[in-house]
Amino acid sequence: MAPTPDRARGAEASPGRRRAASRSGRRVAVGRRSFTSTMAALDALAVAGAQVSVHVDDLDRGSAVLVGDDYVSLPIAGLGVVPLLVEVAAQIDQNRLDPYEVVDRTSLPAVAGPGTWQHLAAPSLPVVDLAVLAASTGDALAANALLARIGLPAVRVRLEQLGLSRSAMMDAFRDRRGPDDAPHVALGATREYARLFADLVNSRVVTPAVSAQVSEWLSHGHDLSLAASVTGLDPFAHEGDEHGLLFLNKTGRGDGVRAEAGVLAGPRAGGSYALTVCFDDLSIAHRLRAHDAFRVLGLELMEYVF
């Protein structure tokens, strides 16, 4: 894997319209910075038998600064709900879906995966609350409720319209996958997810209103344990950071799968990123080695934006 050289320097920023925060109109010129530690960590994982894929774009210029097998479609678990959230927001924006329509979880198969709704007394919630839960806590039951309401074919059409040709949402979340079930919730290519997050914060996904809505849902994300662990942000309240850090992300976790995509922007620069690691989860050491690679990427991203 090798970083792509910067093709422009001192470029004028093009900040997107977004509710959570805004970047300054002009950046300090970004010098040539490498992601050598990230590449070394990912190379070590690959040598140990893991599958890795990474992509980082400069948010303002749109040029790639780190690329490694970014075209490969790998399992991404809960990260795959982002196109579902886009479709939900688009249908709300087009008045095809009532944001306050109530969905009852008793009509859905039970799933003991991540999330909060299964532990709440309320058996029914409106669509907008389900979107917040799916985006912020990775709530599997909330995502399944949205998917049941929207339908998998609509999400697949949206993926095509977004140009995510190497990514797919394949199934709902399940406690157990049988021979007749899809093997994974979702597949994704890091190239496509890094650019999807860049398009979200730059108001290019469907409409500016849809981009802002999905960005707002994702900005409440609680999982800051992977690449975001080095930001020092409060996992439960990281909008309007006093140090001028703009951040939103979505993670995916499964058996032997860790995936994350997001946007990190500071006073110096901004970057959209995606990293997926698929590994044999044979011991806690194997798992922690995968997590360490995300933290190395996060550290070098922080150095890039500050």
Short mmCIF file of C-alpha atoms in Angstrom, two decimals:
data_model
loop_
_atom_site.label_atom_id
_atom_site.label_comp_id
_atom_site.label_asym_id
_atom_site.label_seq_id
_atom_site.Cartn_x
_atom_site.Cartn_y
_atom_site.Cartn_z
CA MET A 1 0.00 0.00 0.00
CA ALA A 2 1.26 3.47 -0.77
CA PRO A 3 -0.08 6.94 -0.12
CA THR A 4 -1.11 8.98 -3.15
CA PRO A 5 0.97 12.18 -3.40
CA ASP A 6 -0.87 15.45 -2.88
CA ARG A 7 -1.60 17.05 -6.23
CA ALA A 8 -2.50 20.50 -4.91
CA ARG A 9 -1.33 22.62 -2.02
CA GLY A 10 -2.82 25.60 -0.29
CA ALA A 11 -6.18 24.86 -1.93
CA GLU A 12 -9.24 26.94 -1.16
CA ALA A 13 -11.56 25.04 1.16
CA SER A 14 -15.09 24.19 0.08
CA PRO A 15 -16.91 23.64 3.35
CA GLY A 16 -20.23 21.83 3.10
CA ARG A 17 -23.45 22.98 4.65
CA ARG A 18 -23.95 21.05 7.85
CA ARG A 19 -25.76 21.57 11.07
CA ALA A 20 -23.20 20.33 13.57
CA ALA A 21 -20.20 22.52 12.78
CA SER A 22 -18.39 24.35 10.02
CA ARG A 23 -14.82 24.60 8.88
CA SER A 24 -12.96 27.81 8.20
CA GLY A 25 -13.22 29.22 4.71
CA ARG A 26 -9.49 28.81 4.02
CA ARG A 27 -6.99 26.24 5.22
CA VAL A 28 -3.39 26.60 6.08
CA ALA A 29 -1.47 24.86 3.30
CA VAL A 30 -1.06 21.18 4.07
CA GLY A 31 2.47 19.97 3.73
CA ARG A 32 3.30 16.52 2.46
CA ARG A 33 2.41 14.10 5.21
CA SER A 34 2.64 10.36 5.06
CA PHE A 35 0.65 7.62 6.74
CA THR A 36 3.69 5.39 7.13
CA SER A 37 2.76 4.09 10.59
CA THR A 38 -0.74 3.19 9.38
CA MET A 39 0.70 1.34 6.39
CA ALA A 40 3.13 -0.54 8.63
CA ALA A 41 0.33 -1.58 11.01
CA LEU A 42 -1.90 -2.73 8.16
CA ASP A 43 0.94 -4.55 6.43
CA ALA A 44 1.63 -6.42 9.68
CA LEU A 45 -2.03 -7.44 9.89
CA ALA A 46 -1.99 -8.61 6.28
CA VAL A 47 1.14 -10.68 6.88
CA ALA A 48 -0.65 -12.27 9.85
CA GLY A 49 -3.50 -13.31 7.55
CA ALA A 50 -6.01 -10.47 7.94
CA GLN A 51 -7.76 -8.79 5.04
CA VAL A 52 -7.35 -5.02 5.14
CA SER A 53 -8.70 -2.18 3.04
CA VAL A 54 -8.18 1.54 3.57
CA HIS A 55 -8.89 4.84 1.84
CA VAL A 56 -8.33 8.43 2.98
CA ASP A 57 -9.28 11.52 0.96
CA ASP A 58 -8.39 15.14 1.57
CA LEU A 59 -11.81 16.59 2.28
CA ASP A 60 -11.29 19.95 0.59
CA ARG A 61 -9.38 18.92 -2.51
CA GLY A 62 -10.95 15.52 -3.02
CA SER A 63 -7.56 13.91 -3.68
CA ALA A 64 -6.62 10.56 -2.19
CA VAL A 65 -3.81 10.62 0.37
CA LEU A 66 -3.86 6.96 1.40
CA VAL A 67 -5.01 3.98 -0.66
CA GLY A 68 -4.71 0.30 0.08
CA ASP A 69 -6.88 -2.35 -1.61
CA ASP A 70 -9.70 0.17 -1.42
CA TYR A 71 -11.64 -1.46 -4.26
CA VAL A 72 -12.11 -4.79 -2.44
CA SER A 73 -15.60 -5.56 -1.14
CA LEU A 74 -15.37 -6.83 2.44
CA PRO A 75 -17.93 -7.47 5.21
CA ILE A 76 -18.61 -4.20 7.06
CA ALA A 77 -21.39 -5.20 9.51
CA GLY A 78 -23.23 -2.17 10.93
CA LEU A 79 -21.39 0.35 8.77
CA GLY A 80 -23.69 -0.87 6.02
CA VAL A 81 -26.71 0.91 7.52
CA VAL A 82 -25.51 4.30 6.22
CA PRO A 83 -27.17 3.84 2.79
CA LEU A 84 -30.33 2.75 4.63
CA LEU A 85 -30.25 6.01 6.59
CA VAL A 86 -29.78 7.91 3.32
CA GLU A 87 -32.86 6.25 1.86
CA VAL A 88 -34.90 6.97 5.00
CA ALA A 89 -33.88 10.63 4.90
CA ALA A 90 -34.57 10.85 1.16
CA GLN A 91 -38.09 9.42 1.54
CA ILE A 92 -38.80 11.85 4.39
CA ASP A 93 -37.49 14.74 2.29
CA GLN A 94 -39.71 13.68 -0.63
CA ASN A 95 -42.78 13.33 1.64
CA ARG A 96 -42.97 9.60 0.88
CA LEU A 97 -42.35 8.65 4.50
CA ASP A 98 -43.85 10.19 7.61
CA PRO A 99 -40.99 10.80 10.05
CA TYR A 100 -43.41 10.33 12.95
CA GLU A 101 -44.88 7.08 11.69
CA VAL A 102 -44.75 4.64 14.60
CA VAL A 103 -43.14 1.23 14.16
CA ASP A 104 -43.85 -1.61 16.59
CA ARG A 105 -40.95 -3.90 17.44
CA THR A 106 -43.28 -6.80 18.31
CA SER A 107 -43.77 -7.33 14.59
CA LEU A 108 -40.04 -7.98 14.16
CA PRO A 109 -37.93 -11.05 14.93
CA ALA A 110 -35.99 -10.60 18.15
CA VAL A 111 -32.31 -9.79 17.78
CA ALA A 112 -29.91 -9.64 20.71
CA GLY A 113 -27.27 -7.62 18.91
CA PRO A 114 -26.04 -4.14 19.78
CA GLY A 115 -28.39 -1.33 20.64
CA THR A 116 -30.69 0.22 23.20
CA TRP A 117 -34.25 -0.31 22.03
CA GLN A 118 -34.40 -3.96 23.12
CA HIS A 119 -33.80 -2.75 26.70
CA LEU A 120 -36.41 0.02 26.66
CA ALA A 121 -39.97 -0.36 27.87
CA ALA A 122 -41.44 1.47 24.86
CA PRO A 123 -42.48 -1.19 22.28
CA SER A 124 -43.06 1.39 19.55
CA LEU A 125 -41.04 4.35 18.29
CA PRO A 126 -41.35 6.82 15.41
CA VAL A 127 -39.17 6.48 12.32
CA VAL A 128 -36.96 9.46 13.23
CA ASP A 129 -36.16 8.02 16.65
CA LEU A 130 -35.28 4.69 15.06
CA ALA A 131 -32.90 6.50 12.71
CA VAL A 132 -31.20 8.21 15.66
CA LEU A 133 -30.80 4.86 17.46
CA ALA A 134 -29.47 3.08 14.37
CA ALA A 135 -26.96 5.87 13.70
CA SER A 136 -25.86 6.66 17.23
CA THR A 137 -25.80 3.31 19.04
CA GLY A 138 -25.63 0.87 16.13
CA ASP A 139 -29.04 -0.41 17.25
CA ALA A 140 -29.64 -3.64 15.32
CA LEU A 141 -33.36 -3.83 16.14
CA ALA A 142 -33.93 -0.20 15.11
CA ALA A 143 -32.07 -0.79 11.84
CA ASN A 144 -34.14 -3.90 11.18
CA ALA A 145 -37.33 -1.91 11.81
CA LEU A 146 -36.26 0.74 9.29
CA LEU A 147 -35.27 -1.91 6.78
CA ALA A 148 -38.63 -3.67 7.18
CA ARG A 149 -40.43 -0.36 6.59
CA ILE A 150 -38.26 0.79 3.66
CA GLY A 151 -37.51 -2.53 2.01
CA LEU A 152 -34.20 -3.95 0.87
CA PRO A 153 -34.91 -3.28 -2.85
CA ALA A 154 -35.20 0.47 -2.16
CA VAL A 155 -31.84 0.46 -0.39
CA ARG A 156 -30.24 -1.38 -3.29
CA VAL A 157 -31.59 1.19 -5.75
CA ARG A 158 -30.23 3.96 -3.53
CA LEU A 159 -26.81 2.30 -3.47
CA GLU A 160 -26.79 2.29 -7.27
CA GLN A 161 -27.83 5.94 -7.40
CA LEU A 162 -25.03 6.83 -4.99
CA GLY A 163 -22.54 5.06 -7.23
CA LEU A 164 -21.63 2.44 -4.63
CA SER A 165 -21.14 -0.34 -7.16
CA ARG A 166 -18.83 -2.40 -4.95
CA SER A 167 -21.00 -2.08 -1.83
CA ALA A 168 -24.26 -3.77 -0.89
CA MET A 169 -26.73 -4.16 1.94
CA MET A 170 -27.59 -7.82 1.85
CA ASP A 171 -29.77 -8.63 4.85
CA ALA A 172 -31.15 -7.59 8.20
CA PHE A 173 -29.27 -8.20 11.44
CA ARG A 174 -29.71 -11.75 12.76
CA ASP A 175 -28.55 -13.61 15.85
CA ARG A 176 -27.84 -16.68 13.74
CA ARG A 177 -27.35 -17.04 10.00
CA GLY A 178 -28.63 -20.22 8.42
CA PRO A 179 -27.82 -21.68 5.00
CA ASP A 180 -30.71 -19.76 3.43
CA ASP A 181 -29.62 -16.39 4.83
CA ALA A 182 -27.16 -13.98 3.32
CA PRO A 183 -23.72 -14.53 4.87
CA HIS A 184 -23.36 -10.88 5.93
CA VAL A 185 -25.46 -7.81 6.70
CA ALA A 186 -23.47 -5.71 4.25
CA LEU A 187 -20.38 -5.55 2.09
CA GLY A 188 -18.47 -2.40 1.30
CA ALA A 189 -15.40 -0.95 -0.39
CA THR A 190 -13.46 1.62 1.60
CA ARG A 191 -13.01 3.82 -1.48
CA GLU A 192 -16.78 4.18 -1.76
CA TYR A 193 -17.50 4.72 1.93
CA ALA A 194 -14.78 7.35 2.38
CA ARG A 195 -16.25 9.28 -0.54
CA LEU A 196 -19.80 8.79 0.71
CA PHE A 197 -18.89 10.49 3.99
CA ALA A 198 -17.11 13.30 2.12
CA ASP A 199 -20.23 13.81 0.02
CA LEU A 200 -22.40 13.86 3.14
CA VAL A 201 -20.55 16.73 4.80
CA ASN A 202 -20.22 18.56 1.49
CA SER A 203 -23.99 18.34 0.87
CA ARG A 204 -23.75 16.18 -2.25
CA VAL A 205 -25.81 13.16 -1.17
CA VAL A 206 -29.26 13.33 -2.84
CA THR A 207 -30.01 16.91 -1.69
CA PRO A 208 -28.41 19.31 0.82
CA ALA A 209 -31.33 18.63 3.20
CA VAL A 210 -30.82 14.86 3.01
CA SER A 211 -27.06 15.25 3.49
CA ALA A 212 -27.61 17.47 6.54
CA GLN A 213 -30.13 15.08 8.07
CA VAL A 214 -27.98 11.97 7.71
CA SER A 215 -24.91 13.89 8.93
CA GLU A 216 -26.84 15.01 12.00
CA TRP A 217 -27.94 11.47 12.81
CA LEU A 218 -24.37 10.19 12.42
CA SER A 219 -22.89 13.05 14.43
CA HIS A 220 -24.49 11.51 17.55
CA GLY A 221 -22.48 8.29 17.16
CA HIS A 222 -21.32 6.80 20.46
CA ASP A 223 -18.64 4.41 19.20
CA LEU A 224 -15.38 6.32 19.44
CA SER A 225 -13.34 3.25 20.35
CA LEU A 226 -11.56 2.61 17.04
CA ALA A 227 -9.93 5.33 14.90
CA ALA A 228 -11.80 8.01 16.86
CA SER A 229 -10.32 6.89 20.18
CA VAL A 230 -7.42 9.34 19.77
CA THR A 231 -9.62 12.42 19.29
CA GLY A 232 -10.31 12.94 22.99
CA LEU A 233 -13.96 13.68 22.18
CA ASP A 234 -16.83 12.84 24.51
CA PRO A 235 -18.52 9.77 22.96
CA PHE A 236 -21.93 11.03 24.07
CA ALA A 237 -21.62 14.73 23.18
CA HIS A 238 -19.08 15.70 20.55
CA GLU A 239 -20.87 18.35 18.51
CA GLY A 240 -19.51 21.89 18.56
CA ASP A 241 -16.09 20.91 19.91
CA GLU A 242 -14.35 23.91 21.50
CA HIS A 243 -11.11 23.08 19.70
CA GLY A 244 -12.73 23.30 16.27
CA LEU A 245 -12.79 19.57 15.57
CA LEU A 246 -15.55 18.37 13.25
CA PHE A 247 -16.19 14.65 13.49
CA LEU A 248 -18.79 12.11 12.48
CA ASN A 249 -18.44 8.41 11.90
CA LYS A 250 -20.10 5.02 11.75
CA THR A 251 -18.54 1.75 12.82
CA GLY A 252 -19.31 -1.87 12.04
CA ARG A 253 -18.54 -4.83 14.25
CA GLY A 254 -19.01 -8.52 13.68
CA ASP A 255 -17.23 -11.79 14.30
CA GLY A 256 -13.74 -11.06 13.00
CA VAL A 257 -14.88 -7.80 11.37
CA ARG A 258 -14.04 -4.23 12.31
CA ALA A 259 -14.98 -1.39 9.99
CA GLU A 260 -15.19 2.38 10.33
CA ALA A 261 -15.82 5.31 8.01
CA GLY A 262 -16.08 8.96 8.85
CA VAL A 263 -14.92 12.54 8.52
CA LEU A 264 -12.34 14.27 10.70
CA ALA A 265 -11.68 17.97 10.12
CA GLY A 266 -9.62 20.47 12.05
CA PRO A 267 -8.12 23.94 11.53
CA ARG A 268 -5.38 22.69 9.19
CA ALA A 269 -7.21 20.23 6.95
CA GLY A 270 -9.99 17.71 6.75
CA GLY A 271 -10.10 14.07 5.77
CA SER A 272 -12.72 11.47 4.98
CA TYR A 273 -11.63 7.94 5.73
CA ALA A 274 -12.66 4.31 5.75
CA LEU A 275 -10.85 1.26 7.11
CA THR A 276 -11.96 -2.35 7.20
CA VAL A 277 -10.10 -5.21 8.86
CA CYS A 278 -11.29 -8.82 8.63
CA PHE A 279 -9.31 -11.13 10.88
CA ASP A 280 -9.38 -14.47 12.67
CA ASP A 281 -10.69 -13.59 16.13
CA LEU A 282 -8.78 -16.43 17.78
CA SER A 283 -7.77 -14.56 20.92
CA ILE A 284 -8.01 -11.20 22.60
CA ALA A 285 -4.53 -10.48 21.25
CA HIS A 286 -5.75 -10.90 17.66
CA ARG A 287 -8.64 -8.54 18.34
CA LEU A 288 -6.52 -5.90 20.05
CA ARG A 289 -4.00 -5.97 17.22
CA ALA A 290 -6.79 -5.12 14.79
CA HIS A 291 -8.03 -2.33 17.07
CA ASP A 292 -4.51 -0.92 17.35
CA ALA A 293 -4.37 -0.43 13.58
CA PHE A 294 -7.48 1.76 13.75
CA ARG A 295 -5.91 3.85 16.50
CA VAL A 296 -2.74 4.33 14.46
CA LEU A 297 -4.85 5.58 11.56
CA GLY A 298 -6.73 7.89 13.92
CA LEU A 299 -3.50 9.34 15.29
CA GLU A 300 -2.13 10.07 11.83
CA LEU A 301 -5.46 11.59 10.79
CA MET A 302 -5.28 13.91 13.82
CA GLU A 303 -1.75 14.91 12.77
CA TYR A 304 -3.05 15.54 9.25
CA VAL A 305 -5.94 17.83 10.28
CA PHE A 306 -4.02 19.69 13.02
#
